[in-house]
Tab-separated table of C-alpha atoms in Angstrom:
chain	number	residue	atom	x	y	z
A	1	MET	CA	-5.481	18.420	3.136
A	2	SER	CA	-2.196	18.672	1.184
A	3	ARG	CA	-0.731	15.465	-0.493
A	4	ALA	CA	2.340	15.353	1.877
A	5	LEU	CA	-0.112	15.470	4.811
A	6	HIS	CA	-2.237	12.615	3.471
A	7	ILE	CA	1.055	10.561	2.858
A	8	GLY	CA	2.464	11.376	6.198
A	9	ALA	CA	-0.935	10.599	8.284
A	10	PHE	CA	-1.526	7.459	6.224
A	11	ALA	CA	2.165	6.400	7.206
A	12	VAL	CA	1.469	7.016	10.889
A	13	ALA	CA	-1.874	4.922	10.264
A	14	THR	CA	0.024	2.214	8.809
A	15	VAL	CA	2.813	1.818	11.477
A	16	ALA	CA	-0.326	1.780	13.969
A	17	ALA	CA	-2.145	-0.965	12.157
A	18	THR	CA	0.934	-3.099	11.640
A	19	VAL	CA	1.893	-2.950	15.049
A	20	VAL	CA	-1.104	-3.380	16.447
A	21	ALA	CA	-2.544	-6.098	14.163
A	22	GLY	CA	-0.062	-7.138	11.381
A	23	TRP	CA	0.417	-6.622	7.778
A	24	TRP	CA	-3.055	-7.888	6.637
A	25	THR	CA	-4.501	-4.519	8.187
A	26	ILE	CA	-2.590	-2.333	5.202
A	27	PRO	CA	-5.254	-3.107	2.560
A	28	LEU	CA	-8.275	-2.489	5.037
A	29	LEU	CA	-6.743	0.561	6.074
A	30	ALA	CA	-6.012	1.691	2.697
A	31	ALA	CA	-9.907	0.801	1.481
A	32	ALA	CA	-11.473	2.496	4.473
A	33	TRP	CA	-8.825	5.581	3.839
A	34	VAL	CA	-10.006	6.356	0.247
A	35	ARG	CA	-13.612	5.671	1.297
A	36	ALA	CA	-13.343	8.136	4.144
A	37	LEU	CA	-11.175	10.628	2.349
A	38	PRO	CA	-12.256	10.140	-1.450
A	39	ARG	CA	-9.559	12.914	-2.692
A	40	THR	CA	-6.727	10.335	-1.324
A	41	SER	CA	-5.235	8.519	-4.321
A	42	ALA	CA	-4.043	5.229	-4.379
A	43	TRP	CA	-0.646	6.318	-5.044
A	44	ALA	CA	-0.514	8.398	-1.772
A	45	CYS	CA	-1.711	5.281	-0.053
A	46	ALA	CA	0.834	3.065	-1.623
A	47	VAL	CA	3.754	5.836	-0.644
A	48	GLY	CA	2.112	6.375	2.717
A	49	ALA	CA	2.443	2.660	3.395
A	50	ALA	CA	5.825	2.253	2.037
A	51	LEU	CA	7.103	5.085	4.113
A	52	GLY	CA	5.255	3.500	7.006
A	53	TRP	CA	7.058	0.110	6.913
A	54	ALA	CA	10.364	1.846	6.088
A	55	LEU	CA	10.071	3.733	9.411
A	56	LEU	CA	9.074	0.406	11.104
A	57	LEU	CA	12.393	-1.217	9.541
A	58	GLY	CA	14.267	1.712	10.617
A	59	TRP	CA	13.162	1.215	14.079
A	60	ASP	CA	14.017	-2.556	13.808
A	61	ALA	CA	17.356	-1.581	12.712
A	62	THR	CA	18.195	0.127	15.797
A	63	HIS	CA	16.729	-2.531	17.887
A	64	GLY	CA	17.518	-5.681	16.167
A	65	PRO	CA	19.196	-7.566	13.126
A	66	VAL	CA	17.615	-6.151	10.452
A	67	GLY	CA	20.954	-6.090	8.533
A	68	THR	CA	21.596	-9.609	9.017
A	69	VAL	CA	17.874	-10.878	8.339
A	70	ALA	CA	18.056	-8.825	5.054
A	71	ARG	CA	21.522	-10.627	3.978
A	72	ARG	CA	20.174	-13.992	4.714
A	73	LEU	CA	16.759	-13.561	3.082
A	74	GLY	CA	17.997	-11.443	-0.003
A	75	PRO	CA	19.458	-14.482	-1.639
A	76	VAL	CA	16.300	-16.611	-1.440
A	77	PHE	CA	14.693	-14.100	-3.742
A	78	LEU	CA	17.671	-13.704	-5.830
A	79	LEU	CA	18.306	-10.487	-4.692
A	80	PRO	CA	21.108	-8.715	-2.378
A	81	GLY	CA	20.235	-7.466	0.993
A	82	TRP	CA	18.891	-3.856	0.249
A	83	GLY	CA	16.925	-5.758	-2.523
A	84	PHE	CA	15.061	-7.418	0.220
A	85	VAL	CA	14.328	-4.464	2.012
A	86	GLY	CA	13.024	-2.713	-1.033
A	87	LEU	CA	10.854	-5.852	-1.880
A	88	THR	CA	9.230	-5.511	1.745
A	89	LEU	CA	8.550	-1.864	0.797
A	90	LEU	CA	7.115	-2.988	-2.418
A	91	PHE	CA	4.931	-5.410	-0.937
A	92	ALA	CA	3.264	-2.910	1.458
A	93	ALA	CA	3.089	-0.112	-1.451
A	94	LEU	CA	1.218	-2.669	-3.664
A	95	LEU	CA	-1.132	-4.042	-0.743
A	96	ALA	CA	-2.195	-0.469	-0.142
A	97	ALA	CA	-2.496	0.533	-3.664
A	98	SER	CA	-4.738	-2.051	-4.914
A	99	ALA	CA	-7.011	-2.138	-1.968
A	100	ALA	CA	-7.415	1.561	-2.601
A	101	VAL	CA	-7.941	1.078	-6.358
A	102	VAL	CA	-10.293	-1.658	-5.442
A	103	ALA	CA	-12.125	0.388	-2.821
A	104	ARG	CA	-12.426	3.542	-4.979
A	105	GLY	CA	-13.690	1.253	-7.842
A	106	GLY	CA	-16.511	0.032	-5.816
A	107	SER	CA	-18.021	3.408	-5.259
A	108	HIS	CA	-18.777	4.396	-8.522
A	109	PRO	CA	-21.477	2.368	-10.489
A	110	VAL	CA	-20.402	0.981	-13.813
A	111	THR	CA	-22.403	2.087	-16.740
A	112	GLN	CA	-22.527	0.675	-19.921
A	113	THR	CA	-22.901	2.507	-23.023
A	114	THR	CA	-23.767	1.219	-26.685
A	115	SER	CA	-22.493	2.706	-29.779
A	116	PRO	CA	-25.039	3.905	-31.991
A	117	SER	CA	-24.065	1.563	-34.850
A	118	ARG	CA	-24.629	-1.465	-32.462
A	119	GLN	CA	-28.185	-0.221	-31.316
A	120	ARG	CA	-31.000	-2.433	-32.196
A	121	THR	CA	-33.621	-0.958	-34.492
């Protein structure tokens, strides 16, 4: 599966999971995704999650006052309105990437090696 297809599929899954169960499903989805498709990178999950939320924000912008919300909440974070939108997308990306890294790290056993100079004789 190509990288663009991985990202697009994860974006669609992110939209569906967010609509059905909320934002907290993004890390669960990313962890399951990298376990099921081990060649998927944490970066692809991050971009897919951000793209999925961008699609949700775009949909909401056509049906609701996203611009007004962004202009009002941006200053809370000392950001302009577009900065708040960027922060929202960054949040989704970081949720997905961190869960993917943790899930991937759990699939490989950690081995400890001792250098020859530290071996007991």
